[in-house]
Coordinates of C-alpha atoms in Angstrom, one line a residue:
M1 CA 0.0 0.0 0.0
N2 CA 2.8 2.4 0.9
F3 CA 4.6 1.4 -2.3
S4 CA 1.5 2.3 -4.4
K5 CA 1.2 5.7 -2.7
K6 CA 4.9 6.4 -3.4
N7 CA 4.5 5.3 -7.0
H8 CA 1.5 7.5 -7.4
K9 CA 3.3 10.4 -5.9
H10 CA 6.3 9.8 -8.2
K11 CA 4.0 9.7 -11.3
K12 CA 2.3 12.9 -10.1
T13 CA 5.7 14.6 -9.8
N14 CA 6.8 13.4 -13.3
N15 CA 3.5 14.7 -14.8
Y16 CA 4.1 18.1 -13.1
L17 CA 7.6 18.3 -14.4
V18 CA 6.5 17.4 -17.9
S19 CA 3.7 20.0 -17.8
K20 CA 6.1 22.6 -16.5
S21 CA 8.5 21.7 -19.3
I22 CA 5.7 22.0 -21.9
I23 CA 4.6 25.3 -20.5
K24 CA 8.2 26.6 -20.5
T25 CA 8.7 25.5 -24.1
S26 CA 5.4 27.1 -25.2
V27 CA 6.3 30.4 -23.5
L28 CA 9.7 30.4 -25.2
A29 CA 8.1 29.6 -28.5
L30 CA 5.5 32.4 -28.0
L31 CA 8.2 34.9 -27.1
F32 CA 10.2 33.9 -30.2
L33 CA 7.1 34.4 -32.4
M34 CA 6.4 37.8 -30.8
A35 CA 10.0 38.9 -31.4
F36 CA 9.9 37.6 -35.0
A37 CA 6.7 39.4 -35.6
T38 CA 8.0 42.7 -34.2
E39 CA 11.1 42.4 -36.4
V40 CA 9.1 41.7 -39.5
S41 CA 6.8 44.6 -38.6
G42 CA 9.8 46.9 -38.2
Q43 CA 11.3 45.8 -41.5
S44 CA 7.9 46.3 -43.2
K45 CA 7.7 49.9 -41.8
R46 CA 11.2 50.7 -42.9
S47 CA 10.6 49.2 -46.3
S48 CA 7.4 51.2 -46.6
T49 CA 9.1 54.4 -45.7
T50 CA 11.9 53.9 -48.3
T51 CA 9.5 53.2 -51.1
T52 CA 7.3 56.2 -50.4
T53 CA 10.2 58.6 -50.3
V54 CA 9.7 61.2 -53.1
K55 CA 12.8 62.8 -54.5
K56 CA 12.7 66.0 -56.4
K57 CA 13.2 65.2 -60.1
T58 CA 15.4 67.2 -62.4
P59 CA 13.5 67.8 -65.6
V60 CA 15.1 66.3 -68.7
K61 CA 16.4 69.1 -70.9
K62 CA 15.7 69.1 -74.6
T63 CA 18.8 71.1 -75.4
I64 CA 19.8 71.0 -79.1
P65 CA 23.0 68.8 -79.3
T66 CA 24.9 71.1 -81.7
K67 CA 25.4 74.9 -81.7
K68 CA 24.6 75.5 -85.4
V69 CA 21.1 74.4 -86.6
S70 CA 20.3 74.3 -90.3
R71 CA 17.5 76.7 -91.3
T72 CA 15.8 73.9 -93.1
K73 CA 15.1 72.1 -89.7
V74 CA 13.4 75.1 -88.2
T75 CA 9.6 75.4 -88.5
Y76 CA 8.0 78.7 -87.4
K77 CA 4.7 78.5 -85.6
K78 CA 3.3 81.5 -87.4
P79 CA 3.5 81.6 -91.2
T80 CA 4.4 85.3 -91.2
K81 CA 6.3 87.6 -88.9
K82 CA 5.0 91.0 -87.7
V83 CA 7.0 93.7 -89.3
V84 CA 7.6 96.8 -87.2
S85 CA 8.0 99.9 -89.3
V86 CA 7.7 103.7 -88.8
R87 CA 7.6 106.7 -91.2
S88 CA 10.4 108.5 -89.4
V89 CA 13.1 108.1 -86.8
P90 CA 13.7 111.2 -84.7
N91 CA 17.3 112.1 -84.0
K92 CA 18.5 109.0 -85.9
K93 CA 22.1 108.1 -86.3
V94 CA 23.4 106.5 -89.5
I95 CA 25.8 103.6 -89.2
S96 CA 27.3 101.7 -92.2
H97 CA 28.4 98.1 -92.0
N98 CA 29.5 95.9 -95.0
G99 CA 27.8 98.3 -97.4
Q100 CA 24.5 98.4 -95.5
K101 CA 23.2 101.4 -93.8
Y102 CA 21.6 101.1 -90.3
Y103 CA 19.5 103.9 -88.8
Y104 CA 19.5 104.0 -85.0
G105 CA 16.9 105.7 -82.8
N106 CA 14.4 105.0 -80.1
N107 CA 16.8 102.3 -78.8
K108 CA 16.3 100.3 -82.1
F109 CA 18.1 99.7 -85.4
Y110 CA 16.2 100.2 -88.7
T111 CA 16.8 99.7 -92.4
Y112 CA 15.1 102.0 -94.9
S113 CA 12.8 100.6 -97.6
S114 CA 10.0 102.0 -99.7
G115 CA 9.6 105.2 -97.6
R116 CA 9.5 103.4 -94.3
Y117 CA 12.1 102.5 -91.6
I118 CA 11.8 98.8 -90.7
A119 CA 13.1 97.6 -87.3
I120 CA 15.9 94.9 -87.8
A121 CA 18.5 93.2 -85.8
P122 CA 22.1 94.1 -86.7
K123 CA 24.2 91.3 -88.2
I124 CA 27.2 89.5 -86.6
G125 CA 30.3 91.7 -86.9
F126 CA 28.3 95.0 -86.8
R127 CA 30.2 97.5 -84.6
I128 CA 29.3 100.6 -82.7
S129 CA 31.4 102.9 -80.6
T130 CA 28.8 103.5 -77.8
L131 CA 26.2 101.0 -76.5
P132 CA 22.6 102.0 -76.5
S133 CA 21.4 103.2 -73.1
N134 CA 19.1 100.3 -72.4
Y135 CA 21.9 97.6 -72.5
K136 CA 22.1 94.9 -69.8
T137 CA 25.4 93.2 -68.8
I138 CA 25.3 89.4 -68.8
R139 CA 28.2 87.4 -67.4
Y140 CA 28.8 83.8 -68.5
N141 CA 32.0 81.8 -68.2
N142 CA 33.8 84.8 -66.7
F143 CA 33.0 86.8 -69.9
N144 CA 30.8 89.8 -70.2
Y145 CA 28.1 90.2 -72.9
Y146 CA 26.1 93.4 -73.4
N147 CA 22.6 92.6 -74.4
V148 CA 20.5 95.2 -76.1
G149 CA 17.0 94.1 -77.0
G150 CA 18.1 90.5 -77.7
I151 CA 21.3 91.5 -79.5
F152 CA 24.6 90.4 -77.9
Y153 CA 27.7 92.6 -78.0
T154 CA 31.2 92.1 -76.8
R155 CA 33.8 94.8 -76.3
I156 CA 36.7 94.8 -78.7
N157 CA 39.2 97.6 -78.1
N158 CA 37.1 100.8 -77.9
Q159 CA 34.1 99.4 -79.8
Y160 CA 31.3 96.9 -79.3
E161 CA 30.7 94.1 -81.8
V162 CA 27.6 92.0 -82.4
V163 CA 28.4 88.3 -81.7
D164 CA 26.7 85.0 -81.2
P165 CA 26.3 84.2 -77.5
E166 CA 27.8 81.0 -76.1
I167 CA 25.6 78.0 -75.6
G168 CA 24.4 78.1 -72.0
T169 CA 24.1 81.8 -71.7
I170 CA 21.1 82.8 -69.5
V171 CA 18.8 85.7 -70.0
S172 CA 16.0 86.7 -67.6
E173 CA 13.5 87.5 -70.4
L174 CA 13.0 87.2 -74.1
P175 CA 13.3 90.3 -76.4
D176 CA 10.2 91.8 -78.0
G177 CA 9.5 90.2 -81.3
Y178 CA 10.7 86.7 -80.5
E179 CA 9.0 83.8 -82.3
K180 CA 8.1 80.2 -81.3
V181 CA 9.7 77.6 -83.5
E182 CA 9.8 73.8 -83.7
I183 CA 12.8 71.6 -84.2
D184 CA 12.4 67.8 -84.1
N185 CA 8.9 68.2 -82.6
Q186 CA 10.3 70.3 -79.7
T187 CA 9.3 74.0 -79.1
Y188 CA 12.0 76.7 -78.8
Y189 CA 12.1 80.5 -78.9
E190 CA 13.9 82.4 -81.6
Y191 CA 15.1 85.9 -82.0
A192 CA 17.8 87.2 -84.3
N193 CA 18.6 83.5 -85.2
I194 CA 19.4 82.8 -81.6
L195 CA 17.5 79.8 -80.1
Y196 CA 16.4 79.7 -76.5
E197 CA 14.6 77.2 -74.2
K198 CA 12.7 78.0 -71.0
V199 CA 14.5 77.0 -67.8
Q200 CA 14.3 77.5 -64.1
V201 CA 17.1 79.4 -62.2
D202 CA 16.7 79.4 -58.4
G203 CA 12.9 78.9 -58.9
T204 CA 12.6 81.8 -61.3
R205 CA 11.8 81.5 -65.0
A206 CA 14.6 82.3 -67.4
Y207 CA 15.8 81.4 -70.9
E208 CA 18.9 79.6 -71.9
V209 CA 20.7 79.9 -75.3
V210 CA 20.7 76.4 -76.8
G211 CA 21.6 77.0 -80.5
I212 CA 22.2 79.3 -83.4
I213 CA 20.3 79.1 -86.7
D214 CA 22.7 78.7 -89.6
M215 CA 21.4 80.8 -92.5
D216 CA 23.9 79.5 -95.0

C-alpha cells in the first residue's frame, strides 16, 4: 500500500515536471514568435518608408545637341512675322556696315525701304562705338556680354561688336518680337537667329541659349 502511494506520488511529480517543461517551451516559442513578428513589422515599416520617399526630379532638358542648326530644320509656328515699321526716326544716327546702312533711334536699329524705316537686328560683326542706353550686362564663363533688346555685343578695343552668345548663356527675359519655332517636334524660342529654351534658375523662369540658326 505504501509502495502504491509512493509510486502514485512519483508519477504525479513526473507529470508536473512534464507539464512545466511543456509550458516553458510554449512560453519560449510564444516569445520567439512575438520577437519575430516585431522584427518583421519593423522591417515592413522601414521598407514602406523607403518606397514612399519622393525625390525632387530634375526635368530632362531638350537642349539641341549642336550649336549650329540648319535653317531647313526650323519650322516657325506662325507663317508670317509681324514687321515693325515707322515713317520717321527722330534724331536718328546713320551707321554703315558691310555696305548696308543702319539707322539708330528709339533704342532700335532700322533699315530703310519703300519710304519706311523697318526695325531689324544688326548682323554679326556689326560694330558701334557706344552702347545704347538700355543695355544689360550678362556674365557667362567669366565673360561679359552686353545685351540690347536680344542682341549680344562684346567689347573689342574701344568698340562693341555684335556676336553670337555661347551655348548656356542665360537671359531673364526674351526680347520683343521673339517667335516660337519647332525643331524635331520640340518647341523653342527664336530671336535674331538665336534659339532659346525655357529653364528655371533658383525657382525663377529664365531662358537659356541652346543654339544658333545657320542661315547658309
